[in-house]
Amino acid sequence: MIKRIAALTALIPAMLGTTAGAPSAHPAAHATPSVVTLTYDASGAGQWADPIKQAVQNWNDAVHNVRLEPASTPGSADYVYEATSGWPQTTLGPIFPGGNGDVQLGQQAVDEGYDTTRIAAHETGHILGLPDDYSGPCSELMSGHGPGTSCTNAKPNAAEAAQVDKNYAAGTPAARPHHHQVVIDVWSGRVLTRVAPR
């Protein structure tokens, strides 16, 4: 009887295409973290439509844990882009689904001579949780106005993309903060920050 049980024990893995005690030739599929999808509304952005489209593409090409997509209906967006006459200002994220982020793409920065796609990509970086670093080089998107008007780089560098992936690595949090910070990017050199109630 014991010999029959031993024979069956050896036979079952063979029938299933595996060997007892040996790893399978086909590794088990690893669970991948779910990608956080953030939706945006650019219907109030006017002439910023093309720079926004390129900025969003640049971020989607660089990061893996979050994806930016147009909202199916304007009222359902997690954040909005809008054209304004003042300085660019943005809700400092990371913004998550169900959020209420706001990107104001200010004409004053354009009047100063800054590239519209760089402005849109930089302000989107704030939505994704990146702060300003004006002392950084042109290759650093969040250096903003620091490198001057000749800098037109609108793509995040590897460190910026890695930080955004880290911000969204755990998926969507169950709890959200009760207030948010607004970063006002005065592209002529001054920086103002204020905390607003939610």
mmCIF file of C-alpha atoms in Angstrom:
data_model
loop_
_atom_site.group_PDB
_atom_site.id
_atom_site.type_symbol
_atom_site.label_atom_id
_atom_site.label_comp_id
_atom_site.label_asym_id
_atom_site.label_seq_id
_atom_site.Cartn_x
_atom_site.Cartn_y
_atom_site.Cartn_z
ATOM 1 C CA MET A 1 0.000 0.000 0.000
ATOM 2 C CA ILE A 2 2.813 2.413 0.876
ATOM 3 C CA LYS A 3 4.484 1.674 -2.482
ATOM 4 C CA ARG A 4 1.237 2.555 -4.299
ATOM 5 C CA ILE A 5 0.934 5.883 -2.448
ATOM 6 C CA ALA A 6 4.572 6.703 -3.273
ATOM 7 C CA ALA A 7 3.966 5.870 -6.933
ATOM 8 C CA LEU A 8 0.865 8.076 -7.047
ATOM 9 C CA THR A 9 2.769 10.908 -5.346
ATOM 10 C CA ALA A 10 5.395 10.743 -8.087
ATOM 11 C CA LEU A 11 2.797 10.372 -10.851
ATOM 12 C CA ILE A 12 0.606 13.382 -10.009
ATOM 13 C CA PRO A 13 3.305 16.061 -10.582
ATOM 14 C CA ALA A 14 4.296 14.345 -13.821
ATOM 15 C CA MET A 15 0.685 14.451 -15.015
ATOM 16 C CA LEU A 16 0.532 18.147 -14.161
ATOM 17 C CA GLY A 17 3.788 18.860 -15.973
ATOM 18 C CA THR A 18 5.818 19.567 -12.839
ATOM 19 C CA THR A 19 8.332 17.691 -10.762
ATOM 20 C CA ALA A 20 7.852 17.263 -7.047
ATOM 21 C CA GLY A 21 10.183 19.631 -5.213
ATOM 22 C CA ALA A 22 11.361 21.451 -8.375
ATOM 23 C CA PRO A 23 10.199 24.876 -9.476
ATOM 24 C CA SER A 24 7.830 25.144 -12.409
ATOM 25 C CA ALA A 25 9.263 26.028 -15.813
ATOM 26 C CA HIS A 26 6.608 28.754 -16.009
ATOM 27 C CA PRO A 27 7.025 31.289 -13.197
ATOM 28 C CA ALA A 28 3.879 32.428 -11.457
ATOM 29 C CA ALA A 29 2.589 35.776 -12.662
ATOM 30 C CA HIS A 30 3.555 38.564 -10.296
ATOM 31 C CA ALA A 31 0.817 40.886 -9.162
ATOM 32 C CA THR A 32 1.504 44.322 -10.583
ATOM 33 C CA PRO A 33 0.467 47.418 -8.660
ATOM 34 C CA SER A 34 -2.553 49.064 -10.175
ATOM 35 C CA VAL A 35 -1.871 52.229 -12.095
ATOM 36 C CA VAL A 36 -3.587 55.313 -10.684
ATOM 37 C CA THR A 37 -5.507 57.102 -13.438
ATOM 38 C CA LEU A 38 -5.945 60.837 -12.998
ATOM 39 C CA THR A 39 -8.395 62.627 -15.245
ATOM 40 C CA TYR A 40 -8.130 66.255 -16.255
ATOM 41 C CA ASP A 41 -10.314 68.880 -17.896
ATOM 42 C CA ALA A 42 -8.592 71.306 -20.270
ATOM 43 C CA SER A 43 -11.773 72.833 -21.715
ATOM 44 C CA GLY A 44 -10.985 76.195 -20.098
ATOM 45 C CA ALA A 45 -7.351 76.276 -21.194
ATOM 46 C CA GLY A 46 -7.819 78.054 -24.550
ATOM 47 C CA GLN A 47 -4.530 78.439 -26.442
ATOM 48 C CA TRP A 48 -2.796 76.100 -23.958
ATOM 49 C CA ALA A 49 -4.431 73.000 -25.508
ATOM 50 C CA ASP A 50 -1.385 71.849 -27.504
ATOM 51 C CA PRO A 51 1.173 72.544 -24.731
ATOM 52 C CA ILE A 52 -1.043 70.621 -22.275
ATOM 53 C CA LYS A 53 -1.340 67.691 -24.659
ATOM 54 C CA GLN A 54 2.450 67.544 -25.052
ATOM 55 C CA ALA A 55 3.078 68.016 -21.317
ATOM 56 C CA VAL A 56 0.685 65.166 -20.462
ATOM 57 C CA GLN A 57 2.351 62.947 -23.068
ATOM 58 C CA ASN A 58 5.785 63.743 -21.603
ATOM 59 C CA TRP A 59 4.636 62.696 -18.138
ATOM 60 C CA ASN A 60 2.831 59.571 -19.373
ATOM 61 C CA ASP A 61 6.010 58.538 -21.228
ATOM 62 C CA ALA A 62 8.162 59.026 -18.109
ATOM 63 C CA VAL A 63 6.156 57.448 -15.271
ATOM 64 C CA HIS A 64 4.614 54.032 -14.605
ATOM 65 C CA ASN A 65 2.393 54.255 -11.500
ATOM 66 C CA VAL A 66 0.104 57.068 -12.641
ATOM 67 C CA ARG A 67 -1.521 57.886 -15.972
ATOM 68 C CA LEU A 68 -3.059 61.202 -17.025
ATOM 69 C CA GLU A 69 -6.128 61.095 -19.261
ATOM 70 C CA PRO A 70 -8.790 63.574 -20.376
ATOM 71 C CA ALA A 71 -11.991 63.306 -18.339
ATOM 72 C CA SER A 72 -15.021 61.872 -20.120
ATOM 73 C CA THR A 73 -17.114 64.745 -18.757
ATOM 74 C CA PRO A 74 -15.696 68.071 -17.503
ATOM 75 C CA GLY A 75 -17.335 67.868 -14.073
ATOM 76 C CA SER A 76 -15.763 64.487 -13.346
ATOM 77 C CA ALA A 77 -12.103 65.570 -13.658
ATOM 78 C CA ASP A 78 -9.639 65.087 -10.800
ATOM 79 C CA TYR A 79 -7.961 68.339 -11.770
ATOM 80 C CA VAL A 80 -8.471 71.147 -14.263
ATOM 81 C CA TYR A 81 -6.266 73.309 -16.459
ATOM 82 C CA GLU A 82 -7.358 76.873 -17.082
ATOM 83 C CA ALA A 83 -5.865 79.865 -18.856
ATOM 84 C CA THR A 84 -5.461 82.967 -16.687
ATOM 85 C CA SER A 85 -3.929 86.395 -17.108
ATOM 86 C CA GLY A 86 -1.760 86.172 -13.961
ATOM 87 C CA TRP A 87 1.123 83.958 -12.882
ATOM 88 C CA PRO A 88 0.916 80.171 -13.099
ATOM 89 C CA GLN A 89 -0.292 78.550 -9.899
ATOM 90 C CA THR A 90 -1.154 74.976 -9.076
ATOM 91 C CA THR A 91 -2.424 72.752 -6.311
ATOM 92 C CA LEU A 92 0.558 70.888 -4.885
ATOM 93 C CA GLY A 93 -0.254 67.180 -4.931
ATOM 94 C CA PRO A 94 0.015 64.365 -5.248
ATOM 95 C CA ILE A 95 -3.600 64.597 -6.387
ATOM 96 C CA PHE A 96 -5.557 61.330 -6.394
ATOM 97 C CA PRO A 97 -8.815 60.255 -8.059
ATOM 98 C CA GLY A 98 -11.684 62.241 -6.587
ATOM 99 C CA GLY A 99 -9.348 65.164 -5.964
ATOM 100 C CA ASN A 100 -9.882 68.791 -6.812
ATOM 101 C CA GLY A 101 -6.606 70.001 -8.265
ATOM 102 C CA ASP A 102 -6.321 73.220 -10.204
ATOM 103 C CA VAL A 103 -3.662 74.318 -12.705
ATOM 104 C CA GLN A 104 -3.826 77.983 -13.667
ATOM 105 C CA LEU A 105 -1.641 78.588 -16.699
ATOM 106 C CA GLY A 106 -0.802 82.258 -16.372
ATOM 107 C CA GLN A 107 -0.147 84.500 -19.344
ATOM 108 C CA GLN A 108 2.384 86.589 -17.396
ATOM 109 C CA ALA A 109 4.965 83.779 -17.631
ATOM 110 C CA VAL A 110 4.461 83.638 -21.400
ATOM 111 C CA ASP A 111 4.828 87.427 -21.577
ATOM 112 C CA GLU A 112 8.156 87.038 -19.727
ATOM 113 C CA GLY A 113 9.298 84.745 -22.561
ATOM 114 C CA TYR A 114 8.949 81.277 -21.028
ATOM 115 C CA ASP A 115 8.068 78.237 -23.141
ATOM 116 C CA THR A 116 4.392 77.256 -22.889
ATOM 117 C CA THR A 117 5.008 73.488 -22.969
ATOM 118 C CA ARG A 118 7.631 73.757 -20.217
ATOM 119 C CA ILE A 119 5.199 75.811 -18.128
ATOM 120 C CA ALA A 120 2.386 73.261 -18.604
ATOM 121 C CA ALA A 121 4.673 70.306 -17.828
ATOM 122 C CA HIS A 122 6.169 72.058 -14.781
ATOM 123 C CA GLU A 123 2.743 72.894 -13.361
ATOM 124 C CA THR A 124 1.587 69.310 -14.001
ATOM 125 C CA GLY A 125 4.600 68.208 -11.962
ATOM 126 C CA HIS A 126 3.082 70.061 -8.989
ATOM 127 C CA ILE A 127 -0.190 68.133 -9.452
ATOM 128 C CA LEU A 128 1.886 64.940 -9.260
ATOM 129 C CA GLY A 129 3.482 66.061 -5.993
ATOM 130 C CA LEU A 130 6.770 67.673 -7.023
ATOM 131 C CA PRO A 131 7.917 70.928 -5.396
ATOM 132 C CA ASP A 132 9.908 73.686 -7.078
ATOM 133 C CA ASP A 133 13.703 73.572 -7.248
ATOM 134 C CA TYR A 134 14.622 76.834 -8.950
ATOM 135 C CA SER A 135 18.352 76.293 -8.390
ATOM 136 C CA GLY A 136 18.319 73.180 -10.593
ATOM 137 C CA PRO A 137 19.593 72.931 -14.180
ATOM 138 C CA CYS A 138 17.463 73.150 -17.333
ATOM 139 C CA SER A 139 17.385 69.336 -17.490
ATOM 140 C CA GLU A 140 15.346 69.401 -14.268
ATOM 141 C CA LEU A 141 11.750 70.258 -15.159
ATOM 142 C CA MET A 142 10.920 71.504 -11.674
ATOM 143 C CA SER A 143 13.697 74.116 -11.900
ATOM 144 C CA GLY A 144 10.987 76.203 -13.581
ATOM 145 C CA HIS A 145 12.152 79.737 -14.326
ATOM 146 C CA GLY A 146 15.551 79.174 -12.680
ATOM 147 C CA PRO A 147 17.536 78.457 -15.867
ATOM 148 C CA GLY A 148 15.963 81.405 -17.718
ATOM 149 C CA THR A 149 13.847 81.836 -20.817
ATOM 150 C CA SER A 150 16.267 79.981 -23.103
ATOM 151 C CA CYS A 151 15.399 76.711 -21.339
ATOM 152 C CA THR A 152 12.608 74.910 -23.178
ATOM 153 C CA ASN A 153 13.014 71.415 -21.682
ATOM 154 C CA ALA A 154 9.509 70.110 -20.960
ATOM 155 C CA LYS A 155 10.395 66.551 -19.898
ATOM 156 C CA PRO A 156 10.970 65.330 -16.352
ATOM 157 C CA ASN A 157 14.377 63.849 -15.634
ATOM 158 C CA ALA A 158 14.827 60.322 -14.216
ATOM 159 C CA ALA A 159 14.874 61.492 -10.584
ATOM 160 C CA GLU A 160 11.646 63.482 -11.008
ATOM 161 C CA ALA A 161 9.912 60.550 -12.704
ATOM 162 C CA ALA A 162 11.102 58.210 -9.942
ATOM 163 C CA GLN A 163 9.709 60.528 -7.247
ATOM 164 C CA VAL A 164 6.315 60.662 -8.975
ATOM 165 C CA ASP A 165 6.286 56.856 -9.267
ATOM 166 C CA LYS A 166 7.076 56.707 -5.539
ATOM 167 C CA ASN A 167 4.220 59.151 -4.802
ATOM 168 C CA TYR A 168 1.758 56.785 -6.500
ATOM 169 C CA ALA A 169 3.392 53.421 -5.672
ATOM 170 C CA ALA A 170 0.800 52.498 -3.050
ATOM 171 C CA GLY A 171 -2.188 53.224 -5.303
ATOM 172 C CA THR A 172 -5.028 55.441 -4.151
ATOM 173 C CA PRO A 173 -5.050 56.200 -0.402
ATOM 174 C CA ALA A 174 -8.183 55.604 1.628
ATOM 175 C CA ALA A 175 -7.912 58.982 3.402
ATOM 176 C CA ARG A 176 -7.356 62.374 1.804
ATOM 177 C CA PRO A 177 -5.950 65.529 3.437
ATOM 178 C CA HIS A 178 -8.435 68.198 4.546
ATOM 179 C CA HIS A 179 -6.464 71.064 3.018
ATOM 180 C CA HIS A 180 -4.173 71.518 0.078
ATOM 181 C CA GLN A 181 -1.265 73.750 -0.734
ATOM 182 C CA VAL A 182 -1.234 76.068 -3.716
ATOM 183 C CA VAL A 183 2.099 76.907 -5.316
ATOM 184 C CA ILE A 184 2.231 80.224 -7.148
ATOM 185 C CA ASP A 185 5.046 80.149 -9.681
ATOM 186 C CA VAL A 186 6.122 83.702 -10.338
ATOM 187 C CA TRP A 187 8.382 82.990 -13.282
ATOM 188 C CA SER A 188 10.246 86.281 -12.856
ATOM 189 C CA GLY A 189 11.959 85.029 -9.703
ATOM 190 C CA ARG A 190 9.679 85.344 -6.648
ATOM 191 C CA VAL A 191 7.906 82.356 -5.135
ATOM 192 C CA LEU A 192 4.720 82.545 -3.091
ATOM 193 C CA THR A 193 3.065 79.629 -1.351
ATOM 194 C CA ARG A 194 -0.194 79.559 0.546
ATOM 195 C CA VAL A 195 -2.298 76.906 2.210
ATOM 196 C CA ALA A 196 -5.978 77.012 1.357
ATOM 197 C CA PRO A 197 -8.860 75.225 3.106
ATOM 198 C CA ARG A 198 -10.398 72.442 1.124
#
